[in-house]
Amino acid sequence: DTEVTQTPKHLVMGMTNKKSLKCEQHMGHRAMYWYKQKAKKPPELMFVYSYEKLSINESVPSRFSPECPNSSLLNLHLHALQPEDSALYLCASSQRAGGDYGYTFGSGTRLTVV
Amino acid sequence: QKEVEQNSGPLSVPEGAIASLNCTYSDRVSQSFFWYRQYSGKSPELIMSIYSNGDKEDGRFTAQLNKASQYVSLLIRDSQPSDSATYLCALSLSGNEKLTFGTGTRLTIIP
């Protein structure tokens, strides 16, 4: 299995809703990442998990809350989002944390906040 | 100066020709370099990685790295319409836990 699976593929949520994005990999990778990508822009790093521990938070607003229940799963909990948070949210994994290893990206969740 | 710079394009190349994509970077201690391909509305896909000076070939793709001049390039031979996509250059610093992405170059292969 060489995939990173993200669910849901599309999500529309209101500004008062609470929702979660899910990411799963079974490649034995010990680093997992959340990225946000706006149209015609490169991916922006949000969070890095290394061995299930949060190692980087790129000053992301608290309305985004990551969780890593085990080495295969990564969640992103969303609450009280703003319309400007609408974007493609990408999960990625790599063998170990660190840019020496290429990332495998999931197919992403297209989020629209209304 | 941006950490990773790419010409945003669009770069138009006739089918069957060689497409040449370039990326320059500012930090001399950058260690690992990657090229990702991203189709519109899809996620990035790793197509090449290169870690040492010189050329690395994989099928129709060749990555070239010159650390002294701080650039990395991607050549696509025998370009096909299916190569039309945005190509993202990414790099990492030794011991750094993240990749830094360039803004991407949009490539269009003209049949």
Coordinates of N, CA and C in Angstrom, one line a residue, chain A:
Chain A
D1 N 0.9 -1.2 0.0 CA 0.0 0.0 0.0 C 0.9 1.2 0.0
T2 N 0.8 2.0 -1.1 CA 1.7 3.2 -1.2 C 0.9 4.4 -1.2
E3 N -0.3 4.4 -0.6 CA -1.2 5.6 -0.7 C -1.4 6.3 0.7
V4 N -1.7 7.5 0.6 CA -2.2 8.3 1.7 C -3.7 8.6 1.4
T5 N -4.6 8.2 2.2 CA -6.0 8.3 2.0 C -6.6 9.4 2.8
Q6 N -7.3 10.3 2.2 CA -7.9 11.4 2.9 C -9.4 11.4 2.7
T7 N -10.1 11.6 3.8 CA -11.6 11.7 3.7 C -12.1 12.9 4.6
P8 N -13.1 13.6 4.2 CA -13.8 13.4 2.9 C -13.1 14.1 1.7
K9 N -13.5 13.9 0.5 CA -12.9 14.6 -0.6 C -13.3 16.0 -0.7
H10 N -14.6 16.2 -0.4 CA -15.2 17.5 -0.4 C -15.9 17.8 0.9
L11 N -15.9 19.0 1.4 CA -16.6 19.4 2.6 C -17.1 20.8 2.5
V12 N -18.3 21.0 2.8 CA -18.9 22.3 2.9 C -19.4 22.5 4.3
M13 N -18.9 23.5 5.0 CA -19.3 23.7 6.4 C -19.6 25.2 6.7
G14 N -20.5 25.4 7.6 CA -20.8 26.7 8.0 C -19.8 27.2 9.1
M15 N -19.8 28.5 9.3 CA -18.8 29.0 10.2 C -19.0 28.6 11.7
T16 N -20.2 28.1 12.0 CA -20.4 27.6 13.4 C -20.3 26.1 13.5
N17 N -20.0 25.4 12.4 CA -19.9 24.0 12.5 C -18.6 23.5 13.1
K18 N -18.6 22.2 13.5 CA -17.4 21.5 13.9 C -17.3 20.3 12.9
K19 N -16.2 20.1 12.3 CA -16.0 19.0 11.4 C -14.5 18.5 11.6
S20 N -14.3 17.3 11.1 CA -12.9 16.7 11.1 C -12.5 16.2 9.7
L21 N -11.2 16.4 9.4 CA -10.6 15.8 8.2 C -9.8 14.6 8.7
K22 N -9.8 13.6 7.9 CA -9.1 12.4 8.3 C -8.1 12.0 7.3
C23 N -7.0 11.4 7.7 CA -5.9 11.0 6.9 C -5.3 9.7 7.4
E24 N -5.0 8.7 6.5 CA -4.5 7.4 6.9 C -3.5 6.9 5.9
Q25 N -2.4 6.4 6.5 CA -1.4 5.7 5.6 C -0.9 4.4 6.3
H26 N -0.6 3.5 5.4 CA -0.1 2.2 5.9 C 1.2 1.8 5.3
M27 N 2.1 2.8 5.1 CA 3.4 2.6 4.6 C 4.5 2.5 5.7
G28 N 4.1 2.6 6.9 CA 5.1 2.6 8.0 C 5.8 3.9 8.2
H29 N 5.3 4.9 7.5 CA 5.9 6.3 7.7 C 5.7 6.8 9.1
R30 N 6.7 7.4 9.6 CA 6.6 7.9 11.0 C 6.5 9.4 11.1
A31 N 6.3 10.1 10.0 CA 6.1 11.5 9.9 C 4.8 11.8 9.1
M32 N 4.0 12.7 9.6 CA 2.8 13.0 8.9 C 2.6 14.6 8.9
Y33 N 2.0 15.1 7.9 CA 1.9 16.6 7.7 C 0.5 17.0 7.3
W34 N 0.2 18.2 7.7 CA -1.0 18.9 7.2 C -0.5 20.1 6.4
Y35 N -1.0 20.2 5.2 CA -0.7 21.4 4.3 C -2.0 22.0 3.9
K36 N -2.0 23.3 3.7 CA -3.1 24.1 3.1 C -2.7 24.7 1.8
Q37 N -3.5 24.6 0.8 CA -3.2 25.1 -0.5 C -4.3 25.9 -1.1
K38 N -4.1 27.2 -1.3 CA -5.0 28.0 -2.0 C -4.8 28.0 -3.5
A39 N -5.7 28.4 -4.3 CA -5.6 28.3 -5.8 C -4.4 29.0 -6.3
K40 N -3.7 28.4 -7.2 CA -2.5 29.0 -7.8 C -1.4 29.4 -6.9
K41 N -1.4 28.8 -5.7 CA -0.3 29.0 -4.7 C 0.3 27.6 -4.3
P42 N 1.5 27.7 -3.8 CA 2.1 26.4 -3.4 C 1.5 25.9 -2.1
P43 N 1.7 24.7 -1.7 CA 1.2 24.2 -0.4 C 1.9 25.0 0.7
E44 N 1.2 25.3 1.8 CA 1.7 25.9 3.0 C 1.7 24.9 4.1
L45 N 2.8 24.7 4.8 CA 2.8 23.8 5.9 C 2.0 24.4 7.1
M46 N 1.2 23.4 7.7 CA 0.5 23.8 8.9 C 1.1 23.1 10.1
F47 N 1.2 21.8 10.0 CA 1.6 21.0 11.2 C 2.5 19.8 10.7
V48 N 3.4 19.5 11.6 CA 4.3 18.3 11.4 C 4.1 17.4 12.6
Y49 N 3.9 16.1 12.4 CA 3.9 15.1 13.5 C 5.0 14.1 13.2
S50 N 5.8 13.9 14.2 CA 6.9 13.0 14.1 C 6.8 12.0 15.2
Y51 N 6.7 10.7 14.9 CA 6.5 9.6 15.9 C 5.3 10.0 16.8
E52 N 4.2 10.4 16.2 CA 2.9 10.7 16.8 C 3.0 11.9 17.7
K53 N 4.0 12.7 17.7 CA 4.1 13.9 18.5 C 4.2 15.1 17.6
L54 N 3.5 16.1 18.0 CA 3.5 17.4 17.3 C 4.9 18.0 17.4
S55 N 5.5 18.2 16.2 CA 6.9 18.8 16.3 C 6.9 20.2 15.7
I56 N 6.0 20.5 14.8 CA 6.0 21.8 14.2 C 4.5 22.3 14.1
N57 N 4.2 23.5 14.6 CA 3.0 24.2 14.4 C 3.4 25.5 13.8
E58 N 3.0 25.7 12.5 CA 3.4 27.0 11.8 C 2.5 28.1 12.2
S59 N 2.3 28.4 13.5 CA 1.5 29.5 14.0 C 0.1 29.4 13.4
V60 N -0.5 28.3 13.4 CA -1.8 28.1 12.8 C -2.9 28.5 13.8
P61 N -3.9 29.2 13.4 CA -5.0 29.6 14.4 C -5.6 28.4 15.1
S62 N -6.0 28.6 16.3 CA -6.5 27.5 17.2 C -7.8 26.9 16.7
R63 N -8.4 27.6 15.7 CA -9.6 27.0 15.1 C -9.3 25.7 14.3
F64 N -8.0 25.5 14.1 CA -7.5 24.2 13.5 C -6.8 23.4 14.6
S65 N -7.2 22.2 14.8 CA -6.7 21.4 15.9 C -6.3 20.1 15.4
P66 N -5.0 19.8 15.3 CA -4.5 18.5 14.8 C -4.5 17.4 15.9
E67 N -4.6 16.2 15.4 CA -4.5 15.0 16.4 C -3.9 13.9 15.6
C68 N -3.1 13.1 16.3 CA -2.4 12.0 15.7 C -2.7 10.8 16.7
P69 N -3.8 10.0 16.5 CA -4.1 9.0 17.4 C -3.1 7.8 17.4
N70 N -2.5 7.5 16.3 CA -1.5 6.5 16.2 C -0.7 6.7 14.9
S71 N 0.3 5.9 14.7 CA 1.3 6.2 13.6 C 0.7 6.1 12.2
S72 N -0.6 5.6 12.1 CA -1.2 5.5 10.7 C -2.2 6.6 10.5
L73 N -2.7 7.3 11.5 CA -3.8 8.2 11.4 C -3.4 9.6 11.8
L74 N -4.0 10.5 11.1 CA -3.9 12.0 11.4 C -5.2 12.6 11.1
N75 N -5.6 13.4 12.1 CA -6.9 14.1 12.0 C -6.7 15.6 12.1
L76 N -7.6 16.4 11.5 CA -7.5 17.8 11.6 C -9.0 18.2 12.0
H77 N -9.1 18.7 13.2 CA -10.4 19.1 13.7 C -10.6 20.6 13.4
L78 N -11.8 20.9 12.9 CA -12.1 22.3 12.4 C -13.3 22.8 13.2
H79 N -13.1 24.1 13.7 CA -14.2 24.7 14.5 C -14.2 26.2 14.3
A80 N -15.3 26.8 14.0 CA -15.5 28.2 13.9 C -14.6 28.8 12.8
L81 N -14.6 28.1 11.6 CA -13.7 28.6 10.5 C -14.3 29.8 9.9
Q82 N -13.5 30.5 9.1 CA -13.8 31.6 8.4 C -13.9 31.3 6.9
P83 N -14.6 32.1 6.1 CA -14.6 31.9 4.6 C -13.2 31.8 4.0
E84 N -12.3 32.6 4.5 CA -10.9 32.6 4.0 C -10.2 31.3 4.3
D85 N -10.7 30.5 5.1 CA -10.1 29.2 5.3 C -10.4 28.2 4.2
S86 N -11.3 28.5 3.3 CA -11.6 27.7 2.2 C -10.4 27.4 1.4
A87 N -10.1 26.1 1.1 CA -8.8 25.8 0.5 C -8.8 24.3 0.3
L88 N -7.8 23.8 -0.4 CA -7.5 22.4 -0.5 C -6.6 22.0 0.7
Y89 N -7.0 21.1 1.5 CA -6.2 20.6 2.7 C -5.6 19.3 2.3
L90 N -4.2 19.3 2.4 CA -3.5 18.1 2.0 C -2.8 17.5 3.1
C91 N -2.9 16.2 3.2 CA -2.1 15.4 4.2 C -1.0 14.8 3.4
A92 N 0.2 14.6 4.1 CA 1.3 14.0 3.5 C 2.0 13.1 4.5
S93 N 2.8 12.2 4.1 CA 3.6 11.4 5.0 C 5.0 11.2 4.4
S94 N 5.9 10.9 5.3 CA 7.3 10.5 4.8 C 7.9 9.5 5.8
Q95 N 8.9 8.8 5.4 CA 9.5 7.8 6.3 C 9.8 8.3 7.6
R96 N 10.5 9.5 7.6 CA 10.9 10.1 8.9 C 10.6 11.6 8.7
A97 N 10.5 12.4 9.7 CA 10.4 13.8 9.6 C 11.7 14.4 9.0
G98 N 11.5 15.3 8.2 CA 12.7 15.9 7.6 C 12.6 15.9 6.1
G99 N 13.1 16.9 5.5 CA 12.9 17.0 4.1 C 13.8 16.1 3.3
D100 N 14.7 15.3 3.9 CA 15.5 14.4 3.2 C 14.7 13.3 2.5
Y101 N 13.5 13.1 2.9 CA 12.6 12.1 2.4 C 11.5 12.7 1.6
G102 N 11.2 12.2 0.4 CA 10.1 12.7 -0.3 C 8.8 12.5 0.4
Y103 N 7.9 13.4 0.2 CA 6.6 13.2 0.8 C 5.7 12.5 -0.2
T104 N 4.8 11.7 0.4 CA 3.6 11.2 -0.4 C 2.4 12.0 0.1
F105 N 1.7 12.6 -0.9 CA 0.6 13.4 -0.6 C -0.7 12.6 -0.8
G106 N -1.7 12.8 0.0 CA -3.0 12.3 -0.2 C -3.7 13.2 -1.3
S107 N -4.9 12.8 -1.7 CA -5.6 13.5 -2.8 C -6.3 14.8 -2.3
G108 N -6.3 15.0 -1.0 CA -6.8 16.3 -0.5 C -8.2 16.3 -0.1
T109 N -8.6 17.2 0.7 CA -10.0 17.6 1.0 C -10.2 19.0 0.5
R110 N -11.2 19.2 -0.4 CA -11.6 20.5 -0.8 C -12.6 21.1 0.1
L111 N -12.2 22.0 0.9 CA -13.0 22.6 2.0 C -13.6 24.0 1.5
T112 N -14.9 24.1 1.7 CA -15.6 25.4 1.4 C -16.3 25.8 2.7
V113 N -16.0 27.0 3.2 CA -16.6 27.5 4.4 C -17.6 28.6 4.0
V114 N -18.9 28.4 4.4 CA -19.9 29.3 3.9 C -20.5 30.1 5.1

